[in-house]
Every structure is written in structure tokens, then in C-alpha cells.
Tab-separated table of C-alpha atoms in Angstrom:
chain	number	residue	atom	x	y	z
A	1	MET	CA	-5.157	-43.095	129.602
A	2	ASP	CA	-7.607	-45.627	128.461
A	3	ILE	CA	-6.029	-48.519	126.587
A	4	ALA	CA	-9.105	-48.974	123.653
A	5	LYS	CA	-8.850	-45.010	123.445
A	6	VAL	CA	-5.354	-45.096	122.777
A	7	ALA	CA	-5.720	-48.295	120.578
A	8	GLN	CA	-8.426	-46.312	119.208
A	9	LEU	CA	-6.880	-43.323	118.047
A	10	GLY	CA	-3.843	-45.417	116.661
A	11	GLU	CA	-6.819	-46.904	114.768
A	12	ASN	CA	-7.753	-43.431	113.922
A	13	LEU	CA	-4.596	-42.286	112.538
A	14	GLU	CA	-3.788	-45.030	110.517
A	15	THR	CA	-7.202	-44.420	108.874
A	16	ALA	CA	-6.391	-40.482	108.971
A	17	CYS	CA	-2.676	-41.786	107.193
A	18	ARG	CA	-3.702	-43.963	104.415
A	19	GLN	CA	-6.304	-41.296	103.178
A	20	PHE	CA	-3.596	-39.025	103.050
A	21	ASP	CA	-1.755	-41.242	101.400
A	22	MET	CA	-4.489	-41.783	98.652
A	23	TRP	CA	-5.316	-38.048	98.648
A	24	ALA	CA	-1.504	-37.305	98.214
A	25	SER	CA	-1.033	-39.996	95.768
A	26	GLU	CA	-4.559	-38.893	93.890
A	27	GLN	CA	-2.795	-35.094	94.159
A	28	VAL	CA	0.646	-36.554	92.532
A	29	SER	CA	-1.577	-38.232	89.543
A	30	ALA	CA	-3.303	-35.154	89.235
A	31	ASN	CA	0.162	-32.796	89.260
A	32	GLU	CA	1.400	-35.501	87.105
A	33	VAL	CA	-1.918	-34.951	84.697
A	34	LEU	CA	-1.797	-30.834	84.969
A	35	LYS	CA	2.028	-31.604	84.109
A	36	ARG	CA	1.786	-33.594	81.226
A	37	ASN	CA	-1.081	-30.899	80.313
A	38	HIS	CA	1.196	-28.440	80.652
A	39	LEU	CA	3.545	-29.461	78.710
A	40	LYS	CA	1.619	-30.268	75.711
A	41	THR	CA	-0.191	-26.900	75.800
A	42	MET	CA	3.470	-25.237	75.443
A	43	ASP	CA	4.660	-27.608	72.762
A	44	ASN	CA	1.136	-26.341	71.852
A	45	LEU	CA	1.599	-22.671	72.771
A	46	MET	CA	5.501	-22.690	70.933
A	47	GLY	CA	3.585	-24.765	68.238
A	48	ASP	CA	1.809	-22.041	67.367
A	49	ILE	CA	4.323	-19.171	68.380
A	50	SER	CA	6.616	-21.010	65.408
A	51	LYS	CA	3.665	-20.848	62.914
A	52	LEU	CA	2.960	-17.249	63.992
A	53	GLU	CA	6.977	-16.167	63.493
A	54	LYS	CA	6.358	-17.855	60.458
A	55	ARG	CA	3.659	-15.913	59.324
A	56	GLU	CA	5.065	-12.649	59.834
A	57	GLN	CA	7.964	-13.041	58.297
A	58	GLU	CA	6.000	-13.670	55.254
A	59	LEU	CA	4.124	-10.464	55.797
A	60	LYS	CA	7.437	-8.740	56.021
A	61	GLN	CA	7.850	-10.296	52.969
A	62	GLU	CA	4.643	-9.651	51.111
A	63	LYS	CA	4.591	-5.888	52.434
A	64	VAL	CA	7.975	-4.940	51.186
A	65	ALA	CA	6.961	-7.210	47.966
A	66	VAL	CA	3.883	-4.558	47.331
A	67	GLN	CA	5.844	-1.330	48.612
A	68	ASP	CA	7.827	-2.045	45.647
A	69	ARG	CA	5.027	-2.720	43.374
A	70	LEU	CA	3.958	0.328	44.270
A	71	GLU	CA	7.189	1.875	43.754
A	72	LEU	CA	6.969	0.499	40.029
A	73	GLU	CA	3.595	1.367	39.737
A	74	LYS	CA	4.292	4.643	40.598
A	75	HIS	CA	7.296	4.765	38.443
A	76	GLU	CA	5.304	3.815	35.127
A	77	LEU	CA	2.004	5.900	36.637
A	78	LYS	CA	4.280	9.140	36.058
A	79	ASP	CA	5.832	7.785	33.235
A	80	ILE	CA	1.486	7.236	31.918
A	81	GLN	CA	1.474	11.180	32.862
A	82	ALA	CA	4.495	12.308	31.538
A	83	SER	CA	3.357	10.196	28.124
A	84	ILE	CA	-0.614	12.028	28.680
A	85	SER	CA	1.431	15.459	28.838
A	86	ARG	CA	3.410	15.159	25.535
A	87	LEU	CA	-0.548	13.573	24.040
A	88	GLU	CA	-2.246	16.659	25.293
A	89	ALA	CA	1.159	19.373	24.405
A	90	ARG	CA	0.958	17.787	20.487
A	91	TYR	CA	-2.898	17.371	20.689
A	92	GLU	CA	-2.872	21.228	21.402
A	93	ALA	CA	0.045	22.463	18.950
A	94	LEU	CA	-2.306	20.604	16.220
A	95	PRO	CA	-3.975	23.586	15.131
A	96	GLN	CA	-1.128	25.363	14.218
A	97	ARG	CA	0.357	22.498	12.893
A	98	ARG	CA	-2.857	21.838	11.375
A	99	SER	CA	-2.292	25.569	9.529
A	100	ASN	CA	1.312	25.253	8.655
A	101	LEU	CA	0.585	22.819	6.542
A	102	LEU	CA	-2.773	24.332	5.090
A	103	ASP	CA	0.070	27.276	4.235
A	104	SER	CA	2.394	24.915	2.772
A	105	ILE	CA	-0.279	23.320	0.677
A	106	ASN	CA	-1.159	26.500	-0.712
A	107	LYS	CA	1.982	27.507	-1.441
A	108	PHE	CA	2.823	24.193	-3.052
A	109	THR	CA	-1.127	24.819	-5.388
A	110	ARG	CA	0.166	28.142	-6.096
A	111	ASP	CA	3.760	26.619	-7.422
A	112	ILE	CA	2.317	23.440	-8.504
A	113	THR	CA	-0.170	26.961	-10.694
A	114	ASN	CA	2.865	29.003	-11.614
A	115	LEU	CA	4.530	26.175	-12.873
A	116	THR	CA	1.737	25.119	-14.929
A	117	GLU	CA	0.826	28.395	-16.733
A	118	GLU	CA	4.567	29.119	-17.181
A	119	CYS	CA	4.873	25.400	-18.912
A	120	GLU	CA	1.955	25.704	-20.631
A	121	LYS	CA	3.542	29.848	-21.820
A	122	THR	CA	6.136	28.071	-22.431
A	123	SER	CA	5.403	24.800	-24.418
A	124	ALA	CA	2.325	28.084	-26.801
A	125	GLU	CA	5.932	29.847	-26.937
A	126	LYS	CA	7.206	26.498	-28.197
A	127	ASN	CA	4.594	25.330	-30.473
A	128	GLU	CA	4.560	29.326	-31.933
A	129	LYS	CA	8.639	29.223	-32.846
A	130	LEU	CA	8.098	25.939	-33.828
A	131	GLU	CA	4.962	27.042	-36.305
A	132	GLU	CA	7.683	29.883	-37.579
A	133	ILE	CA	10.521	27.351	-37.876
A	134	SER	CA	8.378	25.617	-40.064
A	135	LEU	CA	7.127	28.065	-41.678
A	136	SER	CA	10.244	29.232	-42.305
A	137	HIS	CA	11.616	26.455	-43.225
A	138	GLU	CA	9.392	25.394	-45.907
A	139	LYS	CA	9.590	29.127	-47.219
A	140	LEU	CA	13.028	28.442	-47.193
A	141	GLN	CA	12.442	25.339	-48.973
A	142	ARG	CA	9.986	26.456	-51.503
A	143	LEU	CA	12.081	29.717	-52.541
A	144	LEU	CA	15.273	28.465	-52.034
A	145	GLY	CA	15.301	24.959	-52.122
A	146	LEU	CA	16.307	24.285	-48.712
A	147	LYS	CA	18.166	20.855	-47.719
A	148	VAL	CA	19.013	19.976	-43.845
A	149	GLN	CA	21.909	17.190	-43.859
A	150	THR	CA	24.022	16.171	-40.868
A	151	ASP	CA	27.596	15.382	-40.429
A	152	TYR	CA	28.186	14.557	-36.367
A	153	ASP	CA	28.495	17.869	-34.557
A	154	LYS	CA	27.868	19.237	-37.926
A	155	LEU	CA	24.341	20.907	-39.310
A	156	HIS	CA	24.351	21.557	-43.308
A	157	PHE	CA	21.789	24.242	-44.461
A	158	ILE	CA	21.858	23.230	-48.357
A	159	PHE	CA	19.911	26.010	-50.688
A	160	ASN	CA	19.544	26.264	-54.370
A	161	ASN	CA	17.494	27.829	-56.499
A	162	VAL	CA	19.955	31.641	-55.804
A	163	ASP	CA	22.056	32.066	-59.060
A	164	PRO	CA	19.337	31.640	-61.936
A	165	SER	CA	21.886	31.590	-64.416
A	166	ASP	CA	22.895	27.743	-62.074
A	167	PRO	CA	19.325	27.023	-60.363
A	168	SER	CA	21.392	24.176	-58.837
A	169	ARG	CA	24.506	25.353	-58.239
A	170	GLU	CA	24.000	25.627	-54.394
A	171	PHE	CA	24.830	27.305	-51.089
A	172	THR	CA	25.803	25.937	-48.071
A	173	ILE	CA	25.882	27.001	-44.003
A	174	THR	CA	27.937	24.844	-42.007
A	175	PHE	CA	26.832	24.589	-38.224
A	176	SER	CA	28.810	23.272	-35.181
A	177	GLY	CA	28.132	22.542	-31.687
A	178	THR	CA	24.850	22.112	-30.088
A	179	SER	CA	21.520	23.585	-30.138
A	180	SER	CA	22.382	25.976	-27.014
A	181	ASP	CA	25.156	26.919	-28.378
A	182	PHE	CA	26.533	26.638	-31.823
A	183	CYS	CA	28.371	28.897	-34.339
A	184	VAL	CA	28.948	29.038	-38.370
A	185	GLU	CA	31.981	27.058	-39.381
A	186	SER	CA	31.627	28.059	-43.162
A	187	TYR	CA	29.516	28.924	-45.822
A	188	SER	CA	30.421	29.410	-49.214
A	189	PRO	CA	30.256	30.701	-51.884
A	190	HIS	CA	30.514	33.913	-50.861
A	191	ILE	CA	27.685	36.518	-51.132
A	192	ASP	CA	27.901	39.871	-49.935
A	193	GLY	CA	26.016	41.180	-46.125
A	194	VAL	CA	26.176	37.512	-44.986
A	195	PRO	CA	29.792	37.916	-42.443
A	196	ALA	CA	28.106	40.486	-41.125
A	197	LEU	CA	25.442	37.900	-40.512
A	198	VAL	CA	27.354	35.312	-39.160
A	199	SER	CA	29.246	37.885	-36.669
A	200	GLU	CA	25.279	39.129	-35.657
A	201	LEU	CA	24.621	35.446	-34.832
A	202	GLN	CA	28.050	34.754	-33.444
A	203	ARG	CA	27.046	37.276	-30.844
A	204	THR	CA	23.028	37.039	-30.466
A	205	LYS	CA	22.358	32.700	-31.189
A	206	ASN	CA	18.688	33.587	-32.783
A	207	LEU	CA	19.138	31.554	-35.623
A	208	ASN	CA	15.367	32.447	-36.890
A	209	LYS	CA	16.826	35.945	-36.929
A	210	PHE	CA	19.674	34.804	-39.480
A	211	MET	CA	17.598	32.515	-41.436
A	212	THR	CA	15.304	35.647	-42.178
A	213	SER	CA	18.011	37.329	-43.099
A	214	VAL	CA	20.248	35.379	-45.036
A	215	GLU	CA	16.756	34.112	-46.817
A	216	PHE	CA	16.456	38.295	-47.353
A	217	THR	CA	20.310	38.774	-48.372
A	218	ILE	CA	19.771	35.642	-51.464
A	219	THR	CA	16.951	36.347	-52.530
A	220	PHE	CA	17.928	39.883	-52.589
A	221	SER	CA	21.148	39.210	-54.599
A	222	GLY	CA	19.169	37.027	-56.368
A	223	THR	CA	17.005	39.493	-58.169
A	224	SER	CA	20.225	41.948	-58.873
A	225	SER	CA	21.075	42.087	-62.021
A	226	ASP	CA	24.863	41.910	-60.761
A	227	PHE	CA	24.026	38.433	-58.707
A	228	CYS	CA	26.767	35.946	-60.414
A	229	GLY	CA	28.817	38.833	-59.736
A	230	LYS	CA	28.825	38.656	-56.026
A	231	LEU	CA	29.282	34.918	-55.979
A	232	ALA	CA	32.839	34.265	-56.098
């Protein structure tokens, strides 16, 4: 083989080796760069994944919180609906309650009217009775000199102008007890007819009738010729 060609081939081979080495070195450098970029990219991806996982957990927690609020609001809605139902029931019952109230008011008004009429009637009867008693008292004062005295729980009716022979002589009736439950405790002197009137008074408690009867009995006795004999 030609030595010159061999030398040329050696040179070419060396040149090729140098170029290969340069290319290989460049490839290694490029691979290193790619590797670093890949690692950096992986780190970034891992960081993103970590953030996404964290966000996922946060979203899950928010979802649970939203579901809890939703359940709470459902319960509140049920309570509100129940309250509305009760209010509707009360509203529907209002006409009947109003009617019942009006009936009660009307009944109360009628009762008040009846009581007022009864009070007015009782008052009129009382006034009439007081007037009758007042007239009877005035008459007894004028005709028989009636005087009324009180002594603790006793009431004394004292008459004079009974005995024509002694106008100052007194006839006394003593009552004891209360205005609704009283009795004749004593009377003096004795006049015919008075004991029967006392017995009737104890039975009927009609004091006005008793006083009228006593007035008649005393007056009748006072006009009798033997009146003095009737007084004990």
C-alpha cells in the first residue's frame, strides 16, 4: 500500500476521532443539560403535584363543610316550613277564634246588662224599702215617740206616748244579733198581742212588718179604755 495513502488515512482517522470526541463531548454536555432540565422539570412537576394534592384536600374539606352547611340549612328550612304550617293553622283558626271571642263578648255583655238591670232593680227596691222604713220611722216618731239606741250588739227601740195617763212611760223592744240574723231579746212592759208578733218575727225576720204590727197593736191598745190594765 502506498505509504502516503496510509498516512492520509491515519490523518483522516485522527481527524474523525477528534470530531467524534468533540461530538461525543457535545452530546454528553447536551445530555447533562437535558438531564438537569429534566430533573428541574420533574421537581417543578412534583411541586405542582404536591400543590394539587393539597388543593384537592382543601377542596374535599370545603365540600364537607358545604355539605354540612347544606344539611344545616335543610334542617332550618324544615323548621321554617313547620313554623309556616303552624302559622297557617293559626291563621285558619282565627275566624273561629274571633267568632268564639265575639260570642264570649256578647255573653259577657248580656251578663253585664242583666247584672246592671238586677242591680238597678235591687237598688230601686232598696231605695223603696229605705223610703218605706224612713216613712215608718218618721210616723212612729210622730205618733209613738220612737227613739233608737244602740248598745254594743244590741238595738233598742223605745216608744213613749203609749200610756195616755203617763205619756213619758216607755215601751222598749231590744234586738240582738246581726242585720240578717237577729232576734227579739226582750220587751217591756207587757202588751197583749206583742208576744205573738215576736214569735212571727223570729220565724219570718220581717222587721218592717213587725214594726207596723207593733205600731197598730200599741196604737190600738192606747185607744182602748182599759189600756192601763193591759200594761203590766
